[in-house]
mmCIF file of C-alpha atoms in Angstrom:
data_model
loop_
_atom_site.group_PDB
_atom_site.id
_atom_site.type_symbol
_atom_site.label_atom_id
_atom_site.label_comp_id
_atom_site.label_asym_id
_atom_site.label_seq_id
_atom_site.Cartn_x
_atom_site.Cartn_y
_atom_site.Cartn_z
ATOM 1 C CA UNK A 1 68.704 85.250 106.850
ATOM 2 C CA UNK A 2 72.115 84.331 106.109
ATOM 3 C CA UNK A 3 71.728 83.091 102.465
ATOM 4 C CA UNK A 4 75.612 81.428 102.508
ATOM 5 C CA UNK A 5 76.355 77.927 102.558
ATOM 6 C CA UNK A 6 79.649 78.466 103.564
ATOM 7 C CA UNK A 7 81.875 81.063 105.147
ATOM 8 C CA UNK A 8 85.947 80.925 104.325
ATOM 9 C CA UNK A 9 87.474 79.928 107.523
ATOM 10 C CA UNK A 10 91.238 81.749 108.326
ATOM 11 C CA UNK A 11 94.097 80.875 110.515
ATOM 12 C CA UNK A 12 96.233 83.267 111.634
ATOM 13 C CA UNK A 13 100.220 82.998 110.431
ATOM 14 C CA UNK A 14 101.193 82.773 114.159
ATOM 15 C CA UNK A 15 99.193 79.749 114.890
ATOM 16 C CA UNK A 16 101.310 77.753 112.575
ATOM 17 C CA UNK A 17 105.580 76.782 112.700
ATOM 18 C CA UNK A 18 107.561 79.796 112.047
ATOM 19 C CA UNK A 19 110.006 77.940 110.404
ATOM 20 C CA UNK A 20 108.263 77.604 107.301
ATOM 21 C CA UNK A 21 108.903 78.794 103.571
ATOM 22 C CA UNK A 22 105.607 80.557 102.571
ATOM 23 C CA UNK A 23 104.988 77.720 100.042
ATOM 24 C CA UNK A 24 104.969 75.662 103.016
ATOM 25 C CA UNK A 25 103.446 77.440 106.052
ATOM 26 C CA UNK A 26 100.191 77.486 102.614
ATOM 27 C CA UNK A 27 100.347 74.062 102.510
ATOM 28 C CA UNK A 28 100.199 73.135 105.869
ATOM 29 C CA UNK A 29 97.135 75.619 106.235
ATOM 30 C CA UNK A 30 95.294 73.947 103.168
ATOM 31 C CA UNK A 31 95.956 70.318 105.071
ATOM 32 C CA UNK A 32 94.445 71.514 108.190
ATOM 33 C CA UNK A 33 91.239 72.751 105.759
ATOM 34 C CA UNK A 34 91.327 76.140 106.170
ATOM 35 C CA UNK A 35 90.372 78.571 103.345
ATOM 36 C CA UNK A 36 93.013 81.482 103.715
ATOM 37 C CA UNK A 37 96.044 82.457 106.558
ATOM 38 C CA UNK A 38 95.800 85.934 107.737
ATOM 39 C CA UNK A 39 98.883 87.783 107.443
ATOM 40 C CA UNK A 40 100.709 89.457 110.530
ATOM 41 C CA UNK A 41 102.808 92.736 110.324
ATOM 42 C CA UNK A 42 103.618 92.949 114.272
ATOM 43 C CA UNK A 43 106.628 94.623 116.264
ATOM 44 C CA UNK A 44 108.805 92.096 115.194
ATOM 45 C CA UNK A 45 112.064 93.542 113.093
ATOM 46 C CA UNK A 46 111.599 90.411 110.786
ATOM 47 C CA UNK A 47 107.625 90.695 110.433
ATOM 48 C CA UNK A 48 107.872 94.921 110.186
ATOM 49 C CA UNK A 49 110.539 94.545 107.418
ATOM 50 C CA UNK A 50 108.448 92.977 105.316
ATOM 51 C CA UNK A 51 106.652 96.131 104.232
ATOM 52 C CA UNK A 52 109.870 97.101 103.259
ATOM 53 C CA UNK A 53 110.821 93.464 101.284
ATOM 54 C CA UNK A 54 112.151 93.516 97.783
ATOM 55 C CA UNK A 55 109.793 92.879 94.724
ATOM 56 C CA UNK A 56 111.375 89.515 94.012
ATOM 57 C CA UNK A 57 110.135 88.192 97.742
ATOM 58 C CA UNK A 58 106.659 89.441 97.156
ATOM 59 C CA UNK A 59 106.283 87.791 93.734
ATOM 60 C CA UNK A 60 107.520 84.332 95.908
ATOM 61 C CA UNK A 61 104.595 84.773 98.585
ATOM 62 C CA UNK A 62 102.616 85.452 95.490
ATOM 63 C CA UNK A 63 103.195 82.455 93.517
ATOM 64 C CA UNK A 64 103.188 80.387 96.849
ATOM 65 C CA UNK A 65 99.361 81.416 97.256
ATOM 66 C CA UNK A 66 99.030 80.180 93.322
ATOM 67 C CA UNK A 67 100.635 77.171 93.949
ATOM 68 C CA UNK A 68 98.902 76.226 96.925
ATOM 69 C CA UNK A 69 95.351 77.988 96.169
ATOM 70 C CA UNK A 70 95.311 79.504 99.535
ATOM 71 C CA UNK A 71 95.162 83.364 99.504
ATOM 72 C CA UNK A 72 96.255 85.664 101.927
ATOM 73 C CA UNK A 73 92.947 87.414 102.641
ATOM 74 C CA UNK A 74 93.382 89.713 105.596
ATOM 75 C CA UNK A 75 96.428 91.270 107.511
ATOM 76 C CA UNK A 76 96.713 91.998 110.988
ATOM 77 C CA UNK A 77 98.644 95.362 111.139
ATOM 78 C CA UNK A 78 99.162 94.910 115.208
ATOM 79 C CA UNK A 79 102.673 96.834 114.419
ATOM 80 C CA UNK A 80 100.419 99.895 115.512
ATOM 81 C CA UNK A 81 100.540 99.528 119.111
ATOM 82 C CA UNK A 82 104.507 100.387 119.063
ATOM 83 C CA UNK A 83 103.882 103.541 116.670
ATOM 84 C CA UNK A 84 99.892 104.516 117.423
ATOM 85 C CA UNK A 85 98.258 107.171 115.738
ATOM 86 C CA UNK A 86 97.649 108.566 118.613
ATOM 87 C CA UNK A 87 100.915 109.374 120.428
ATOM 88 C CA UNK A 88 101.625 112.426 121.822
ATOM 89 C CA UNK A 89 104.809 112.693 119.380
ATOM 90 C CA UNK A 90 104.437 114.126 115.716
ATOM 91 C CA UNK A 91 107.456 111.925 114.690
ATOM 92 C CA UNK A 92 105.614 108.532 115.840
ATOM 93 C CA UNK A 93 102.345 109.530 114.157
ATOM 94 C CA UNK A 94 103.949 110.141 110.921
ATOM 95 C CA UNK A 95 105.716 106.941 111.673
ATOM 96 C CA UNK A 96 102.585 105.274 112.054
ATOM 97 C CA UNK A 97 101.259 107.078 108.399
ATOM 98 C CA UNK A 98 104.406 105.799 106.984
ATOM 99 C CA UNK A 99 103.338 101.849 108.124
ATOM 100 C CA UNK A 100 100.007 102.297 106.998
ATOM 101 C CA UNK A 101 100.734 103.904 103.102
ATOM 102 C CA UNK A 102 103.758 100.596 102.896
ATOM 103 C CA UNK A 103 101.102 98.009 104.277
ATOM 104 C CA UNK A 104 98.330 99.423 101.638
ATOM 105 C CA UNK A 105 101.067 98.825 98.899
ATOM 106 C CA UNK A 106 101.767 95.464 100.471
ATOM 107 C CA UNK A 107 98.244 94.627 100.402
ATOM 108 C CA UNK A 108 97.196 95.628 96.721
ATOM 109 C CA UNK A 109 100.557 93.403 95.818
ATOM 110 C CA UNK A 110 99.638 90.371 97.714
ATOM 111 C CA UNK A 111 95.795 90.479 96.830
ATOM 112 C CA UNK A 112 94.849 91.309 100.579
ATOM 113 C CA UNK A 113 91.623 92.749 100.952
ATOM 114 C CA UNK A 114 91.572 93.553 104.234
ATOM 115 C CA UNK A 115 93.730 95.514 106.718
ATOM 116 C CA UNK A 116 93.004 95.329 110.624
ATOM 117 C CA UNK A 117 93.746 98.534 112.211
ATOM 118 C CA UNK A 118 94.575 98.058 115.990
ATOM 119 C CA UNK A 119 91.648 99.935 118.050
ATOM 120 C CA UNK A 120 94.459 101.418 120.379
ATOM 121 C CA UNK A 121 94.501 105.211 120.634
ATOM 122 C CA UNK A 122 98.452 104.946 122.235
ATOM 123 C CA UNK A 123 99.205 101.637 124.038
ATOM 124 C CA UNK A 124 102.817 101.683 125.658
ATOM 125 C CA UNK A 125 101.983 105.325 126.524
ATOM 126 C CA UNK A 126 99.089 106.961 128.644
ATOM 127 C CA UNK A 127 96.356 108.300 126.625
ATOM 128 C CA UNK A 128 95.163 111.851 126.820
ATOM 129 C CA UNK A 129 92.848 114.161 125.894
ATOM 130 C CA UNK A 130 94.490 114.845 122.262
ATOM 131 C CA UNK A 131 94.878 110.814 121.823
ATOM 132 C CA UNK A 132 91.180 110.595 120.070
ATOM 133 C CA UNK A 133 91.910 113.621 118.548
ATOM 134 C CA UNK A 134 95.661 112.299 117.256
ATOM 135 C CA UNK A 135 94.075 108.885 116.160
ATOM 136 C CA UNK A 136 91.187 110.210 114.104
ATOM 137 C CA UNK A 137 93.576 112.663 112.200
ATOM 138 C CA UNK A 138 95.749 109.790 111.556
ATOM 139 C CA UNK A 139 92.987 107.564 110.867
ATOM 140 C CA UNK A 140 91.605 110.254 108.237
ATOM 141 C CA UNK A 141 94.683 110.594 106.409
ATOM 142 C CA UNK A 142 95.372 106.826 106.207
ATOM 143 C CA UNK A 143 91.466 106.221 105.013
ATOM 144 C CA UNK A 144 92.286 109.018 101.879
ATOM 145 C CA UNK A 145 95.690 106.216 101.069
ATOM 146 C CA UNK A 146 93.151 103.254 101.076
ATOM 147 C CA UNK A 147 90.459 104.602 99.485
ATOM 148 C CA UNK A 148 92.832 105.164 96.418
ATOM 149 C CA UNK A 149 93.919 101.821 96.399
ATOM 150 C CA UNK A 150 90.487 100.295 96.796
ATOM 151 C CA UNK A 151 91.927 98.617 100.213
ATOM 152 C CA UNK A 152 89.548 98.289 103.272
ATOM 153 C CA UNK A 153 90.627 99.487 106.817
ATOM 154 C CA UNK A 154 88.467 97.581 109.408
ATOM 155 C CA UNK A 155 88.962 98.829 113.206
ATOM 156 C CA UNK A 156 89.857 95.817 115.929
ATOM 157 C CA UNK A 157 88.145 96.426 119.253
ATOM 158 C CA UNK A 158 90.729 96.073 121.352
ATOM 159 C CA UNK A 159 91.484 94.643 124.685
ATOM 160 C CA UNK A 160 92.546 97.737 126.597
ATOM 161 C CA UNK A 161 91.310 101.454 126.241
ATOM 162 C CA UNK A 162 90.726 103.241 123.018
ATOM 163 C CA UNK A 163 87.921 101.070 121.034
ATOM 164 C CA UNK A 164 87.349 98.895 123.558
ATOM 165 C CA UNK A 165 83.618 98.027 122.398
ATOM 166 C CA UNK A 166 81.787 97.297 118.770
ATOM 167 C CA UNK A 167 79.896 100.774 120.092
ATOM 168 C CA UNK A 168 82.591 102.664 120.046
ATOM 169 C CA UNK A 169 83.917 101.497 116.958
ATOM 170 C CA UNK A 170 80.534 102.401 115.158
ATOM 171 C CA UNK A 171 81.421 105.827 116.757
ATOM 172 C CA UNK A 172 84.591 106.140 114.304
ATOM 173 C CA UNK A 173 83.190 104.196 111.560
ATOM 174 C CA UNK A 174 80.004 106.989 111.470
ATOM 175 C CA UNK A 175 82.324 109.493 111.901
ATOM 176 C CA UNK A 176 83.851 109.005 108.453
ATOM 177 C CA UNK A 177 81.210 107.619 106.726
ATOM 178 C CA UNK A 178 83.296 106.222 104.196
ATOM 179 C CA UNK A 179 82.979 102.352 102.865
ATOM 180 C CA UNK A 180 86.493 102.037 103.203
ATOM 181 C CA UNK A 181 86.104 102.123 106.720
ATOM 182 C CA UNK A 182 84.520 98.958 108.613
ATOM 183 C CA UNK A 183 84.901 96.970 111.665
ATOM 184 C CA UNK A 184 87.176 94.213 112.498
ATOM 185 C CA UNK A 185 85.132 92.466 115.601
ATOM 186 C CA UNK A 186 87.055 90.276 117.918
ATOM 187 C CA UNK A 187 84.412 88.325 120.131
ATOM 188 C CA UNK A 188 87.457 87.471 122.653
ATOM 189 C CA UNK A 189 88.039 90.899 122.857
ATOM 190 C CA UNK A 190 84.726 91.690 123.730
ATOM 191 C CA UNK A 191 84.634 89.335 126.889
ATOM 192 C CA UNK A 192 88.058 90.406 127.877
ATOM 193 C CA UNK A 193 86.787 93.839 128.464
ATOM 194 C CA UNK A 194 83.300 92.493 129.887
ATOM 195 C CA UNK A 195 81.101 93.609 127.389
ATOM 196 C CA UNK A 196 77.679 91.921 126.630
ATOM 197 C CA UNK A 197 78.206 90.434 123.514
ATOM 198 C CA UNK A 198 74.964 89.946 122.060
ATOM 199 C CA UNK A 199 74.119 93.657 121.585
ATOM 200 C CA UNK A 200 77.609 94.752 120.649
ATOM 201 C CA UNK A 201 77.554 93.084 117.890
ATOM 202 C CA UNK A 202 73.947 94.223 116.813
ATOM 203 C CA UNK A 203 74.993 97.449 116.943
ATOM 204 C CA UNK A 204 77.429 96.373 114.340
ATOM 205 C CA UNK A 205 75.048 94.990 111.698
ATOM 206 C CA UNK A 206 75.933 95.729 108.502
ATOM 207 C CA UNK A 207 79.495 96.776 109.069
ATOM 208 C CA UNK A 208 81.437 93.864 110.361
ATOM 209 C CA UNK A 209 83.405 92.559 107.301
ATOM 210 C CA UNK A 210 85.765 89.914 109.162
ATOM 211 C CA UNK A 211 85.762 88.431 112.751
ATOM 212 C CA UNK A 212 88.490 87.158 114.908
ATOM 213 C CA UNK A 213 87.448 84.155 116.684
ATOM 214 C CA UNK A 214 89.273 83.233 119.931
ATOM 215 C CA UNK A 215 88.257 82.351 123.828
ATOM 216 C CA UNK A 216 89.383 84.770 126.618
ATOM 217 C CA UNK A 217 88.798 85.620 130.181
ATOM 218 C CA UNK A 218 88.417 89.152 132.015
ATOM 219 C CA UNK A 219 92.218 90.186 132.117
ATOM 220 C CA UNK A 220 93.205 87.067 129.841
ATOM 221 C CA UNK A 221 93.364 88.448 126.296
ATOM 222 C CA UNK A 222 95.755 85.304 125.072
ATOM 223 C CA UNK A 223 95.846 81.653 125.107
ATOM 224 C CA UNK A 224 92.900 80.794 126.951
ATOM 225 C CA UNK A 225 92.475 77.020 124.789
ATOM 226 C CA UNK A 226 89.350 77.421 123.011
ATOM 227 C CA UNK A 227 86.255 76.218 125.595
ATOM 228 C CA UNK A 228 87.968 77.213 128.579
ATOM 229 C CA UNK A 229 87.189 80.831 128.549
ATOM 230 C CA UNK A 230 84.245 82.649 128.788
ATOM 231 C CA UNK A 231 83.382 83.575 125.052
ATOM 232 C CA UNK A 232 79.523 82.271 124.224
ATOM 233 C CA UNK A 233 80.483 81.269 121.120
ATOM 234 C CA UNK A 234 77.087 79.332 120.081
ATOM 235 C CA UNK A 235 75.109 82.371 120.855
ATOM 236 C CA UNK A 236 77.657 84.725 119.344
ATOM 237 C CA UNK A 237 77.768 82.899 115.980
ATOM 238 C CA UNK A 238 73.744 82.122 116.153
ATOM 239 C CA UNK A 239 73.158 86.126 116.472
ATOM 240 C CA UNK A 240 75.715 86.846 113.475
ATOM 241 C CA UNK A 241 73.806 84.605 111.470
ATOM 242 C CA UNK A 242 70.553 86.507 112.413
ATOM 243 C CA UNK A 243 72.591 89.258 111.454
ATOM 244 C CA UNK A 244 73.184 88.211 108.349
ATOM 245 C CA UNK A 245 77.198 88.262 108.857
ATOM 246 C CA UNK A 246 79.031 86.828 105.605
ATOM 247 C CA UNK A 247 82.418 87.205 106.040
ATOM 248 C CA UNK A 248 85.643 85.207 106.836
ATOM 249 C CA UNK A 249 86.192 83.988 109.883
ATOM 250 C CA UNK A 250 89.627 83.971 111.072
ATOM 251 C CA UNK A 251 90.859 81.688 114.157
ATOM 252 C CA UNK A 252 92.932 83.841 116.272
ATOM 253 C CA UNK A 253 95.964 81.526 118.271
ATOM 254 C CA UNK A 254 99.217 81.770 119.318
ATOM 255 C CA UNK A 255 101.069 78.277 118.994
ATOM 256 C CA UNK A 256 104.344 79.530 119.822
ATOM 257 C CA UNK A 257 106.134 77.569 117.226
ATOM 258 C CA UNK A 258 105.139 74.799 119.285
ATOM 259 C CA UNK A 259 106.148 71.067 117.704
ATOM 260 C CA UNK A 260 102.293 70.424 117.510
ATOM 261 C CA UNK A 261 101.153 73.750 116.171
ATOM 262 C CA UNK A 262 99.186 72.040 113.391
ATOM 263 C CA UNK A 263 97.742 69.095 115.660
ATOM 264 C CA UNK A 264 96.513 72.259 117.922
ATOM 265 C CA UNK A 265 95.149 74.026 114.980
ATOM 266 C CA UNK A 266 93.200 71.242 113.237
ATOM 267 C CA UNK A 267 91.827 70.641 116.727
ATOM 268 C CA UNK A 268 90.545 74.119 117.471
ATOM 269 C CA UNK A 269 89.365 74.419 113.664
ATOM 270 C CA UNK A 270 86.863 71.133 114.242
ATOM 271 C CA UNK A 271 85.934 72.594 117.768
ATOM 272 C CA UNK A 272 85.068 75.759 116.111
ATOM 273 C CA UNK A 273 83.348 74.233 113.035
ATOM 274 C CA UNK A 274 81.445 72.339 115.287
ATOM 275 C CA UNK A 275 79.946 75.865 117.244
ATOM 276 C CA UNK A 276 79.388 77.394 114.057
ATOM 277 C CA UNK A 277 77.205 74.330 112.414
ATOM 278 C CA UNK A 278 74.862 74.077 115.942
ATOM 279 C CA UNK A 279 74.392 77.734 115.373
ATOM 280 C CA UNK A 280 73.309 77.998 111.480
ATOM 281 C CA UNK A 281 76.286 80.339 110.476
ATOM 282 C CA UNK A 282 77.550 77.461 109.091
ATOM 283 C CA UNK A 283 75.623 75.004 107.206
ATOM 284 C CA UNK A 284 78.173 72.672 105.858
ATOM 285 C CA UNK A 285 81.660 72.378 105.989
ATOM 286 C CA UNK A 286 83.858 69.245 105.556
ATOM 287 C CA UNK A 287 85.229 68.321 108.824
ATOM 288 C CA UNK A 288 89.496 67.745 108.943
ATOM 289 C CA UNK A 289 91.294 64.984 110.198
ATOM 290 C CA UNK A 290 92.333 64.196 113.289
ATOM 291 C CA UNK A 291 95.682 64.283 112.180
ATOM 292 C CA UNK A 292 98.001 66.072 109.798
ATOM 293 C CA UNK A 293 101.112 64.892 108.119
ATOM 294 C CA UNK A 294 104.280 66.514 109.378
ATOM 295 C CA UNK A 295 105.576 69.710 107.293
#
């Protein structure tokens, strides 16, 4: 039985403004009561260069977290799908080493604990018979970086071919055998790609050390508003809980830099909240305001 009274709820840094400094995109997240913003290195020149950022710039998202009390717990590396481990080209797999070794460095500065690797074999390009193959060498060489640094790589299932399931996640995750290598579930993921929740993430007990929480449809992987979809979220968080699942919980959205991004996100949190306590994965967890001052 799940022995936790409480399980840190996450937002993800796209579902609040862009425009923010990081002392403020913190604070908006700690007014909307969550516990800790999840980190995103996409394709994005400006969110790729940050492995890349000068010492002075990490020490300000640093002291922003102290300021604020709101860590940075995971990052979503999703920069992967451009340069996949997988690719047929020896220059884009080393690229892809190259973003993994900077966003382990990144991680140990910020106090991340946890890095998302994208389940994607190759995305923009077809996968082959060497993709696995390519991936899992990649995959090996990155799991010797983090296992120096003491950083954990947890595998995504995705919402297109490569690890498209919690099963064949476990596949990878056995294959290595290592602690530093876990699993990443996304329960919108898993409906996206038609997959019967309930047992997928059985076969995951004991190795699921975040979850991305979002509503999908088959063939709608992204903004389906949160009780539209077809994600059984009651049952899903119920089974964790059997499961003995303890770890943060991240709300996946895109906002957009919509004017009402935190209005949206302090909705969605209470929704949420409100599936997790019916469940028992959550037994208590002070419920935000229906409102939240303007950043």
């Amino acid at each position: 039985m799940n022995s936790m009274m409480n399980l840190p709820l996450g937002i993800y840094e796209k579902a609040l403004p862009y425009d923010l400094t990081w002392i403020e995109r913190l604070e908006a997240a700690k007014r909307a009561q969550f516990d800790y913003v999840e980190l995103s290195i996409d394709e994005s020149d400006e969110r790729l260069a940050r492995l890349d950022q000068a010492n002075a710039e990490r020490v300000d998202i640093r002291n922003a977290s102290i300021v604020t009390g709101v860590p940075l717990k995971t990052m979503c590396l999703s920069v992967h799908r451009k340069y996949p481990f997988g690719s047929a080209s020896a220059e884009t797999r080393q690229q892809a080493l190259d973003i993994l070794d900077k966003a382990i460095d990144l991680a140990c500065e910020l106090g991340i604990r946890v890095i998302q690797l994208a389940g994607y074999y190759v995305y923009y390009e077809d996968e082959t018979e060497a993709s696995l193959e390519y991936y899992k060498d990649g995959l090996a060489k990155g799991l010797g970086l983090a296992a120096k640094a003491g950083v954990m790589l947890a595998i995504e299932n995705m919402d297109t071919v490569g690890v498209a399931s919690l099963e064949d996640g476990m596949k990878l995750v056995n294959h290595f055998n290592s602690p530093w290598l876990q699993l990443y579930p996304d329960l919108g993921n898993l409906i996206e790609r038609e997959k019967d929740i309930l047992p997928e993430l059985g076969c995951a007990r004991g190795h699921m050390v975040a979850l991305h929480v979002k509503d999908t449809r088959p063939g709608e992987p992204r903004r389906v508003p949160f009780g539209e979809g077809g994600v059984p979220f009651e049952a899903a968080f119920r089974k964790l809980y059997e499961l003995g699942f303890n770890g943060p919980v991240m709300i996946e959205m895109w906002n957009d830099n919509a004017a009402d991004s935190l209005e949206r996100v302090v909705k969605t949190r209470a929704w949420v909240v409100d599936k997790m306590l019916r469940s028992g994965l959550l037994k208590h967890h002070d419920m935000p305001s229906e409102s939240v001052e303007s950043v």
